[in-house]
Coordinates of C-alpha atoms and ligand atoms in Angstrom, one line a residue:
M1 CA 79.1 117.9 132.4
N2 CA 78.6 120.8 134.8
P3 CA 79.2 123.9 132.1
A4 CA 79.8 126.1 135.2
T5 CA 82.8 124.2 136.6
D6 CA 84.1 122.3 133.9
K7 CA 84.7 124.9 131.4
K8 CA 87.7 124.4 129.1
W9 CA 89.7 126.8 126.9
W10 CA 89.5 124.4 124.2
H11 CA 85.7 123.9 124.3
D12 CA 85.1 127.2 122.0
A13 CA 88.1 126.7 120.1
V14 CA 88.7 125.7 116.3
V15 CA 91.3 123.8 115.4
Y16 CA 92.8 124.1 112.1
Q17 CA 95.0 121.1 110.3
I18 CA 98.0 121.6 108.5
Y19 CA 99.6 118.9 106.2
P20 CA 102.9 120.7 106.0
R21 CA 104.1 119.1 102.9
S22 CA 101.3 120.5 100.9
F23 CA 100.5 123.7 102.7
M24 CA 103.1 126.3 101.6
D25 CA 106.5 125.9 100.2
A26 CA 109.0 128.9 101.1
N27 CA 112.2 128.0 99.3
G28 CA 110.8 126.6 96.1
D29 CA 111.9 122.9 96.5
G30 CA 108.5 121.9 95.9
I31 CA 107.8 120.8 99.2
G32 CA 105.8 122.7 101.7
D33 CA 107.7 123.8 105.0
L34 CA 107.9 125.5 108.3
A35 CA 109.0 128.7 107.0
G36 CA 105.9 128.4 104.7
I37 CA 103.6 128.1 107.4
I38 CA 105.1 131.2 109.4
Q39 CA 104.7 133.2 106.3
R40 CA 100.8 132.0 106.4
L41 CA 99.9 132.8 110.0
D42 CA 98.5 136.1 109.4
Y43 CA 95.9 134.4 107.0
L44 CA 95.2 131.9 110.0
Q45 CA 94.6 134.4 112.2
R46 CA 92.2 136.0 110.0
L47 CA 90.4 132.9 109.8
G48 CA 90.1 132.8 113.7
V49 CA 91.6 129.6 114.4
N50 CA 92.9 128.8 117.8
L51 CA 95.0 125.8 117.2
I52 CA 97.2 124.3 114.6
W53 CA 97.3 120.3 114.4
L54 CA 100.6 120.1 112.5
S55 CA 100.9 116.5 110.8
P56 CA 104.3 115.2 111.3
V57 CA 107.4 117.3 110.7
F58 CA 109.9 115.2 112.3
R59 CA 112.8 113.6 110.8
S60 CA 111.6 110.7 108.7
P61 CA 112.3 108.8 105.6
M62 CA 108.9 109.7 104.4
D63 CA 107.8 106.3 103.4
D64 CA 104.3 107.4 104.5
N65 CA 104.9 111.1 104.5
G66 CA 106.2 111.3 107.9
Y67 CA 104.0 109.1 110.0
D68 CA 107.1 107.1 109.8
I69 CA 109.4 108.8 112.2
S70 CA 113.3 108.3 112.8
D71 CA 113.8 111.1 115.2
Y72 CA 111.2 112.4 117.2
Q73 CA 113.1 115.1 118.5
D74 CA 114.4 116.7 115.3
I75 CA 112.7 118.3 112.1
A76 CA 112.7 116.7 108.8
P77 CA 115.2 118.9 106.9
E78 CA 112.6 119.2 103.9
F79 CA 110.5 121.0 106.4
G80 CA 112.9 122.9 108.2
T81 CA 115.1 123.2 111.4
L82 CA 114.2 122.8 115.1
A83 CA 115.0 126.5 115.3
E84 CA 112.2 127.2 112.9
M85 CA 110.0 125.1 114.5
E86 CA 110.3 127.2 117.7
Q87 CA 110.0 130.1 115.7
L88 CA 106.7 128.6 114.5
I89 CA 105.6 128.2 118.1
A90 CA 106.6 131.5 119.1
E91 CA 105.0 133.4 116.0
A92 CA 101.7 131.2 116.3
G93 CA 101.6 132.2 120.2
K94 CA 101.9 135.8 119.2
R95 CA 98.7 135.4 117.1
D96 CA 96.9 133.3 120.0
I97 CA 97.2 130.3 117.9
R98 CA 98.8 127.1 119.7
I99 CA 100.5 124.1 117.9
L100 CA 99.4 120.5 118.4
M101 CA 102.0 118.1 117.5
D102 CA 101.1 114.8 115.9
L103 CA 102.3 112.0 118.1
V104 CA 102.9 108.8 116.5
V105 CA 104.0 106.3 118.8
N106 CA 102.0 103.0 117.5
H107 CA 105.0 102.6 115.6
T108 CA 108.7 104.4 114.4
S109 CA 110.2 104.3 111.1
D110 CA 112.5 101.3 110.7
E111 CA 115.3 104.1 110.4
H112 CA 114.8 104.8 113.9
P113 CA 117.8 104.1 116.0
W114 CA 115.6 102.2 118.5
F115 CA 114.8 99.8 115.3
V116 CA 118.4 100.0 113.9
E117 CA 119.7 98.5 117.2
A118 CA 116.7 96.2 117.7
R119 CA 117.5 94.6 114.5
R120 CA 121.4 94.0 115.3
S121 CA 120.6 90.7 117.3
T122 CA 117.9 89.3 119.2
D123 CA 119.7 89.9 122.6
N124 CA 120.0 93.7 121.7
P125 CA 118.8 95.8 124.7
Y126 CA 116.1 97.5 121.9
R127 CA 115.1 94.2 120.7
D128 CA 112.0 94.2 122.9
F129 CA 110.9 97.6 121.8
Y130 CA 109.2 96.1 118.7
I131 CA 107.4 93.0 118.5
W132 CA 109.2 89.7 117.1
R133 CA 108.0 86.2 116.7
Q134 CA 109.2 82.9 115.2
P135 CA 107.9 82.0 111.9
A136 CA 105.1 79.8 111.8
A137 CA 105.6 75.7 111.3
D138 CA 105.7 76.5 107.6
G139 CA 108.1 79.0 107.8
G140 CA 105.5 81.8 107.0
P141 CA 104.4 84.5 109.0
P142 CA 103.3 83.9 112.6
N143 CA 99.6 84.5 111.6
D144 CA 97.5 85.8 108.7
F145 CA 97.2 89.4 110.0
R146 CA 97.1 91.9 107.0
S147 CA 98.8 95.2 107.0
Y148 CA 96.4 98.2 106.4
F149 CA 98.7 99.2 103.4
G150 CA 98.4 95.7 101.8
G151 CA 100.6 92.6 102.3
S152 CA 101.0 90.6 105.4
G153 CA 101.6 92.5 108.4
W154 CA 104.6 90.8 109.4
Q155 CA 107.9 91.2 107.7
Y156 CA 110.7 88.5 107.6
D157 CA 114.1 89.6 109.2
E158 CA 116.6 87.5 107.4
A159 CA 119.5 88.1 110.0
S160 CA 117.7 86.7 113.0
G161 CA 115.2 84.2 111.2
E162 CA 112.2 86.1 113.0
Y163 CA 109.3 88.2 111.9
Y164 CA 108.7 91.7 112.9
F165 CA 104.9 93.3 113.1
H166 CA 103.9 96.2 111.4
Q167 CA 100.2 97.3 111.0
F168 CA 101.0 100.0 108.3
S169 CA 104.0 99.7 106.0
R170 CA 107.0 97.3 106.5
K171 CA 108.9 100.6 107.1
Q172 CA 106.7 101.3 110.0
P173 CA 107.4 98.6 112.9
D174 CA 105.1 98.4 115.7
L175 CA 106.4 99.5 119.0
N176 CA 106.0 97.2 121.6
W177 CA 103.9 99.1 124.4
E178 CA 104.2 96.2 127.0
N179 CA 107.8 97.2 127.5
P180 CA 107.8 99.8 130.1
R181 CA 111.0 101.4 128.6
V182 CA 109.0 101.9 125.4
Q183 CA 106.5 104.0 127.8
A184 CA 109.3 105.9 129.6
E185 CA 111.1 106.9 126.3
V186 CA 107.9 108.0 124.7
H187 CA 106.7 110.0 128.0
K188 CA 110.4 111.7 128.1
M189 CA 110.1 112.6 124.3
M190 CA 106.7 114.1 124.9
N191 CA 107.8 116.4 127.7
W192 CA 110.6 117.4 125.6
W193 CA 108.2 119.0 123.2
L194 CA 105.8 120.0 126.1
D195 CA 108.7 122.0 127.5
K196 CA 108.9 123.9 124.2
G197 CA 105.4 125.4 124.9
I198 CA 103.2 123.4 122.2
G199 CA 99.5 123.3 122.9
G200 CA 99.0 119.6 123.1
F201 CA 98.9 116.5 120.8
R202 CA 96.9 114.6 118.2
M203 CA 97.8 111.1 118.9
D204 CA 97.9 108.8 115.9
V205 CA 96.1 105.8 115.8
I206 CA 96.1 105.7 119.7
D207 CA 93.7 103.1 120.0
L208 CA 96.0 100.3 118.7
I209 CA 98.7 100.9 121.5
G210 CA 97.2 98.2 123.8
K211 CA 97.4 95.5 121.1
E212 CA 97.5 92.0 122.1
V213 CA 99.2 90.8 118.9
D214 CA 99.1 86.6 119.4
A215 CA 95.5 87.0 120.3
Q216 CA 94.9 89.4 117.1
I217 CA 93.4 91.8 119.2
M218 CA 94.5 95.1 117.8
T219 CA 92.1 98.0 119.1
N220 CA 90.9 98.5 122.5
G221 CA 93.1 95.9 124.1
A222 CA 92.9 95.8 127.9
R223 CA 96.0 97.6 128.5
L224 CA 94.8 100.8 126.1
H225 CA 93.3 102.8 128.7
P226 CA 95.7 102.2 131.7
L227 CA 98.7 103.2 129.3
L228 CA 96.9 106.3 128.5
Q229 CA 96.3 107.2 132.1
E230 CA 100.1 106.7 132.7
M231 CA 100.8 108.7 129.9
N232 CA 98.6 111.6 131.2
K233 CA 100.1 111.4 134.5
A234 CA 103.9 111.4 133.3
T235 CA 103.2 114.2 130.6
F236 CA 100.4 116.6 130.0
G237 CA 98.3 115.8 132.9
G238 CA 99.0 118.9 134.9
R239 CA 99.4 121.3 132.0
D240 CA 95.9 122.0 130.6
L241 CA 96.4 121.3 127.1
L242 CA 94.3 119.8 124.5
T243 CA 95.0 116.0 123.5
V244 CA 92.9 114.3 120.7
G245 CA 93.1 110.7 120.0
E246 CA 92.4 109.1 116.4
T247 CA 90.0 106.2 117.4
W248 CA 88.5 104.6 114.5
S249 CA 87.3 101.9 116.9
A250 CA 85.4 104.1 119.2
T251 CA 82.0 103.9 120.1
P252 CA 80.1 106.4 122.3
E253 CA 80.7 104.4 125.2
I254 CA 84.4 103.9 124.8
A255 CA 84.8 107.4 123.8
K256 CA 83.6 108.4 127.3
L257 CA 86.6 106.4 128.6
Y258 CA 88.9 108.5 126.9
S259 CA 87.3 111.7 127.3
D260 CA 85.5 111.9 130.6
P261 CA 87.7 114.4 132.5
A262 CA 87.5 112.5 135.6
R263 CA 89.4 109.6 134.2
E264 CA 92.3 111.7 133.1
E265 CA 92.9 110.4 129.8
L266 CA 92.5 112.7 126.7
S267 CA 90.6 115.6 126.0
M268 CA 88.4 114.2 123.1
V269 CA 89.0 111.8 120.2
F270 CA 88.1 111.6 116.6
Q271 CA 85.4 108.9 115.6
F272 CA 84.7 107.9 111.9
E273 CA 81.3 106.6 111.9
H274 CA 80.0 109.3 109.5
I275 CA 82.9 108.4 107.2
T276 CA 82.8 104.7 107.3
Q277 CA 79.1 105.1 106.5
T278 CA 79.9 106.0 102.9
W279 CA 82.4 102.9 102.5
D280 CA 81.4 99.6 101.1
E281 CA 81.1 96.8 104.1
E282 CA 83.3 94.3 102.2
E283 CA 85.7 96.3 100.2
G284 CA 86.0 99.5 102.7
K285 CA 87.2 102.8 101.1
W286 CA 88.1 101.5 97.8
R287 CA 84.2 101.0 96.8
S288 CA 81.9 103.8 97.8
R289 CA 78.5 103.6 99.3
P290 CA 76.1 106.7 98.2
F291 CA 75.7 109.1 101.4
C292 CA 72.5 108.3 103.4
L293 CA 71.1 111.3 105.5
A294 CA 69.0 108.7 107.5
A295 CA 72.2 107.2 108.6
F296 CA 74.1 110.6 109.0
K297 CA 71.1 111.6 111.2
A298 CA 71.4 108.4 113.3
I299 CA 75.1 108.6 113.7
T300 CA 75.2 112.3 114.8
D301 CA 72.2 111.8 117.2
K302 CA 74.1 108.9 118.8
W303 CA 77.3 110.8 119.2
Q304 CA 75.9 114.1 120.4
L305 CA 73.3 112.5 122.7
G306 CA 75.9 109.7 124.0
L307 CA 78.4 112.3 125.1
A308 CA 75.8 115.0 126.4
D309 CA 76.7 114.4 129.9
S310 CA 80.5 113.2 130.0
G311 CA 83.3 113.4 127.6
W312 CA 83.5 115.7 124.7
N313 CA 83.1 115.3 120.7
S314 CA 85.3 116.3 118.0
L315 CA 83.9 117.6 114.9
F316 CA 85.2 116.9 111.6
W317 CA 84.4 116.4 107.7
N318 CA 87.7 115.7 106.6
N319 CA 91.5 115.4 107.0
H320 CA 94.5 114.2 105.1
D321 CA 93.4 110.7 105.1
L322 CA 90.1 111.3 103.7
P323 CA 88.4 113.0 100.6
R324 CA 87.5 116.7 100.6
A325 CA 84.3 117.4 102.3
V326 CA 82.4 119.2 99.7
S327 CA 83.1 116.4 97.2
K328 CA 82.2 113.7 99.8
F329 CA 79.2 115.2 101.4
G330 CA 78.2 118.1 99.2
D331 CA 78.4 119.1 95.5
P332 CA 81.7 120.0 94.0
G333 CA 80.0 121.3 90.9
R334 CA 77.3 123.8 90.4
Y335 CA 76.5 124.2 94.3
R336 CA 80.0 124.2 95.7
V337 CA 79.9 127.3 97.5
E338 CA 76.2 126.7 99.0
S339 CA 77.0 123.3 100.0
A340 CA 80.6 124.0 101.4
K341 CA 78.9 126.4 103.4
M342 CA 75.6 124.3 104.5
L343 CA 78.3 121.7 105.7
A344 CA 80.3 123.9 107.6
T345 CA 77.0 125.3 109.4
V346 CA 75.8 121.8 110.3
L347 CA 79.3 121.1 111.9
H348 CA 80.0 124.1 113.7
G349 CA 76.3 124.3 115.2
L350 CA 77.1 120.8 116.8
K351 CA 78.3 120.5 120.2
G352 CA 82.2 119.7 120.3
T353 CA 85.6 121.3 119.0
P354 CA 85.4 121.7 115.2
Y355 CA 88.5 120.7 113.0
V356 CA 89.0 122.4 109.5
Y357 CA 91.2 120.8 107.2
Q358 CA 93.5 123.0 105.3
G359 CA 91.6 124.2 102.1
E360 CA 88.2 123.3 103.4
E361 CA 87.7 126.9 104.2
I362 CA 87.8 127.7 100.5
G363 CA 85.7 124.8 99.5
M364 CA 88.6 122.7 97.7
T365 CA 87.6 119.6 96.0
N366 CA 89.1 116.2 95.2
V367 CA 91.3 115.7 92.3
R368 CA 90.8 113.3 89.4
F369 CA 94.2 112.3 88.3
E370 CA 93.9 109.9 85.4
C371 CA 97.1 108.1 85.8
I372 CA 98.3 106.0 88.5
D373 CA 101.7 107.8 88.4
Q374 CA 100.4 110.9 89.2
Y375 CA 99.5 109.7 92.7
R376 CA 102.1 109.6 95.6
D377 CA 100.0 108.1 98.5
I378 CA 101.8 104.9 99.8
E379 CA 98.3 103.5 100.4
S380 CA 96.7 104.1 97.1
L381 CA 99.7 102.8 95.3
N382 CA 100.1 99.7 97.4
L383 CA 96.5 98.8 97.4
Y384 CA 96.4 99.5 93.4
R385 CA 99.1 97.1 92.9
E386 CA 97.8 94.4 94.9
R387 CA 94.2 94.5 93.8
T388 CA 94.8 95.0 90.0
A389 CA 97.2 92.0 90.3
A390 CA 94.3 90.2 91.9
G391 CA 92.2 91.1 88.8
V392 CA 90.3 94.0 89.7
P393 CA 90.2 96.3 86.8
H394 CA 92.2 99.6 86.7
E395 CA 88.9 101.6 86.1
Q396 CA 87.4 100.2 89.3
M397 CA 90.5 101.0 91.4
L398 CA 90.9 104.3 89.9
A399 CA 87.1 105.0 90.7
G400 CA 88.0 104.1 94.5
I401 CA 91.1 106.3 94.5
H402 CA 88.9 109.2 93.0
A403 CA 86.1 108.9 95.6
N404 CA 88.2 108.0 98.8
G405 CA 91.9 108.2 98.1
R406 CA 94.2 110.0 100.3
D407 CA 96.0 112.2 97.7
N408 CA 92.6 113.9 97.2
A409 CA 93.4 115.9 100.7
R410 CA 96.9 116.2 99.8
T411 CA 97.2 118.3 96.5
P412 CA 98.7 121.6 97.3
M413 CA 96.9 124.3 99.0
Q414 CA 95.2 126.6 96.5
W415 CA 96.8 130.1 97.4
S416 CA 96.0 131.8 94.0
G417 CA 95.1 131.5 90.4
E418 CA 98.8 131.5 89.5
A419 CA 101.2 128.8 88.3
N420 CA 101.2 126.0 90.8
A421 CA 98.6 127.6 92.6
G422 CA 101.0 130.0 94.5
F423 CA 102.3 127.2 96.5
T424 CA 105.7 127.0 95.2
R425 CA 108.0 128.7 92.6
G426 CA 109.4 125.1 91.8
R427 CA 107.9 121.8 90.8
P428 CA 105.2 120.8 93.3
W429 CA 106.0 117.1 94.7
I430 CA 102.4 116.3 93.5
E431 CA 100.4 118.1 91.0
V432 CA 98.1 120.8 92.0
N433 CA 94.5 120.4 91.3
P434 CA 93.6 122.1 88.0
N435 CA 90.6 124.1 89.5
H436 CA 93.0 126.2 91.5
D437 CA 92.4 128.9 88.6
Q438 CA 88.8 129.3 90.3
I439 CA 88.9 127.9 93.9
N440 CA 91.9 129.7 95.6
V441 CA 92.6 132.1 98.7
A442 CA 93.1 135.0 96.8
A443 CA 89.9 134.7 95.1
A444 CA 88.0 133.7 98.5
L445 CA 89.4 136.9 100.3
D446 CA 88.3 139.2 97.5
D447 CA 84.7 137.8 97.7
P448 CA 82.8 138.9 100.6
D449 CA 80.2 135.9 100.1
S450 CA 82.9 133.5 99.9
V451 CA 83.3 130.1 101.6
F452 CA 86.1 131.7 103.6
Y453 CA 83.9 134.3 105.3
H454 CA 81.2 131.9 106.1
Y455 CA 83.9 130.0 108.2
Q456 CA 85.2 133.1 109.8
R457 CA 81.9 134.0 110.7
L458 CA 80.9 130.6 112.2
I459 CA 84.2 130.7 114.1
R460 CA 83.4 134.1 115.5
L461 CA 79.9 132.8 116.2
R462 CA 80.9 130.1 118.6
K463 CA 83.3 132.5 120.7
A464 CA 80.3 134.8 121.0
H465 CA 77.6 132.5 122.1
P466 CA 77.8 129.9 124.7
V467 CA 74.7 128.2 123.4
L468 CA 76.8 126.9 120.5
V469 CA 79.4 125.7 123.0
Y470 CA 77.4 124.4 125.8
G471 CA 74.0 124.2 124.7
D472 CA 72.2 120.8 124.8
Y473 CA 71.5 119.0 121.3
Q474 CA 68.1 118.2 120.2
P475 CA 67.3 116.7 117.0
L476 CA 64.4 118.0 114.8
L477 CA 62.5 116.6 111.9
S478 CA 64.3 113.3 112.2
E479 CA 62.1 111.8 109.7
H480 CA 62.6 114.3 106.9
P481 CA 64.4 112.6 103.9
R482 CA 66.5 115.9 102.9
V483 CA 66.7 118.2 105.9
F484 CA 69.1 118.0 108.7
A485 CA 67.7 120.1 111.5
Y486 CA 68.4 120.4 115.4
Q487 CA 68.3 123.0 118.2
R488 CA 70.8 123.8 121.0
R489 CA 69.2 125.3 124.3
L490 CA 71.0 126.8 127.1
G491 CA 69.3 128.4 129.9
G492 CA 66.5 130.2 128.1
Q493 CA 68.3 130.5 124.8
R494 CA 67.5 128.3 121.8
L495 CA 69.3 128.1 118.6
L496 CA 67.9 126.3 115.6
V497 CA 70.1 125.1 112.7
L498 CA 68.1 123.9 109.5
C499 CA 70.0 122.5 106.3
N500 CA 69.0 121.0 103.3
F501 CA 71.4 118.4 102.4
F502 CA 70.7 118.2 98.8
A503 CA 70.3 120.0 95.3
G504 CA 66.8 119.8 95.3
R505 CA 64.5 122.0 96.8
A506 CA 63.1 120.8 100.4
S507 CA 59.9 121.9 102.1
L508 CA 59.2 121.6 105.9
T509 CA 57.1 123.0 108.7
L510 CA 58.7 123.5 111.9
P511 CA 57.3 122.3 115.4
A512 CA 54.9 125.1 116.3
G513 CA 57.2 126.3 119.3
L514 CA 59.9 126.9 117.2
Q515 CA 58.2 129.2 114.9
Q516 CA 58.6 132.3 117.0
P517 CA 60.7 135.4 116.1
G518 CA 64.5 135.5 116.3
E519 CA 67.5 136.7 114.6
V520 CA 69.4 134.8 111.9
M521 CA 72.9 134.3 112.8
I522 CA 74.3 133.1 109.3
S523 CA 72.9 131.6 106.4
N524 CA 74.3 131.0 102.8
Y525 CA 71.2 132.7 100.8
A526 CA 69.5 136.1 101.6
P527 CA 68.7 135.8 105.5
R528 CA 65.1 134.7 106.1
D529 CA 62.8 137.2 107.7
H530 CA 60.4 134.3 109.3
W531 CA 60.3 130.7 109.8
R532 CA 56.5 130.2 110.3
G533 CA 54.2 128.0 108.4
E534 CA 55.6 125.7 105.6
L535 CA 59.1 126.8 104.6
E536 CA 60.8 125.8 101.2
L537 CA 64.6 125.6 101.4
Q538 CA 66.7 126.2 98.4
P539 CA 69.5 123.9 97.2
Y540 CA 71.7 123.1 99.9
E541 CA 70.3 125.9 102.0
A542 CA 71.6 126.4 105.6
F543 CA 70.8 128.8 108.4
M544 CA 71.1 129.4 112.1
V545 CA 68.5 131.5 114.4
L546 CA 68.8 132.7 117.6
L547 CA 65.3 132.6 118.7
D548 CA 63.8 135.3 120.8
E549 CA 63.6 134.2 124.5
A550 CA 60.0 133.4 125.4
D551 CA 58.5 136.2 127.3
C552 CA 56.9 134.5 130.5
S553 CA 55.0 137.5 131.6
V554 CA 52.8 137.5 128.5
G555 CA 50.3 135.0 129.0
Ligands
LIG601 C1 97.0 107.4 110.9 C2 97.3 108.6 109.9 C3 97.6 108.2 108.7 C4 98.8 107.0 108.4 C5 98.4 106.1 109.7 C6 99.9 105.5 110.0 O1 96.0 106.9 110.4 O2 96.2 109.8 109.9 O3 98.1 109.2 107.7 O4 99.1 106.7 107.3 O5 98.0 106.5 111.0 O6 100.6 106.2 110.7
LIG602 CA1 110.3 123.7 100.5

């Protein structure tokens, strides 16, 4: 990349993700809503974020909390109205915050009018909007593809005697992207939203739309990139927006295909290697592997260096599908505050666009419900049923859900220590985390040393220092078993980031060339006055230093 000519407004931006159901309930029905988000915009402005990625708010039967859309051009009544959505766009705009809508077009709801029509008969004009196949010779599903949410990926349709294809729940039939009419309808809908002044799209499981079902090729199909280029041309291409694809299957090489500006596809993609590194190779997310710093370093180096010259990284620790950052990668107990700040420092120091998931900025943690009935997530509930029926013990599945279940991120935002964490005056759709008496926004805003103000500072630093945005990335102390360290360099400037990833102390000595004076920009302990000689880092200690520019005139 040539930073002088290729700067984009979203390079120094920070995105905040809102899961609307759990953010703020304004009308007391126990479900977060648009009016609630509008009430909290001042809070987000104070944090300093530039965009909100809004998880889906469209009309939906809520089988998968809105990732099953029955009308792309209307708002779910529990969230509000289209007028309130327009108000949100306008009110956010006044605070220099743009809205990213969640584009869920790998599939629709089975209650979407397209599917309702498609189901009527095999010659209905909408039939081919979806993927239908004859049963196998034995009458069973056409092949053994499994849905991500458990069970077969094929659902039998009595009326026509055919199966339809769904990678997620059976209420989420996959769209047939080989049909040009599907493309045209989706493009039309996207333009309708763009004309409302949104800031772009987050694209749900976008790497699946080029699928070749009969060949059982789901990700990275041959048509994927041409489809995205066509979408870019027909919709957001000329508009200078942010687009980010959810791509679990991306490698750095593939990420460049999406995000090299010359290819005119997306601004960037989410890759998940640092996440799946903590999952069991066989059983996936339901059995955890301990965090491995060496593996994390290798993955970070690979992505930072891989996209150094073309393409752009998205940076995140968690989202609505993942456990809370501090529970997964830090210490949710004794060192909660220190480790939450350390993780923030590592991430915001890297090259790319950071994403903050609601509650991360106050160090919210995972929840440990003891009873399966306290959970709401279709994925956890389906897989619990399927696997316990197959003999996996309750305790083992519950341990998997505690570690990696999606409801960890979906308990209500903790606004205060009051009843229901100040999220609702009614009964919340999912129980609040009992630790809201300790961990909440009101307490964070009152405490100058809180995780909140650390995020606020990091976000400001990115705006003030181009080296954080455009500086190149160079790993340091690669072999160190406890410390993650790197430098960023731009022109003569060098910025040093040093983080202890563990609760034990860590000692280290920096390469001689980096032991020179500078200014500590941020830290989670009392700021250091030197980094010469041997240093001992406190538990989860993290700091950033802007080194004084070397004075070449002095020998
Ligand atoms: C994505 C979403 C997830 C959803 C799935 C199906 O992974 O982030 O929440 O369940 O796609 O739409
Ligand atoms: Ca509500």
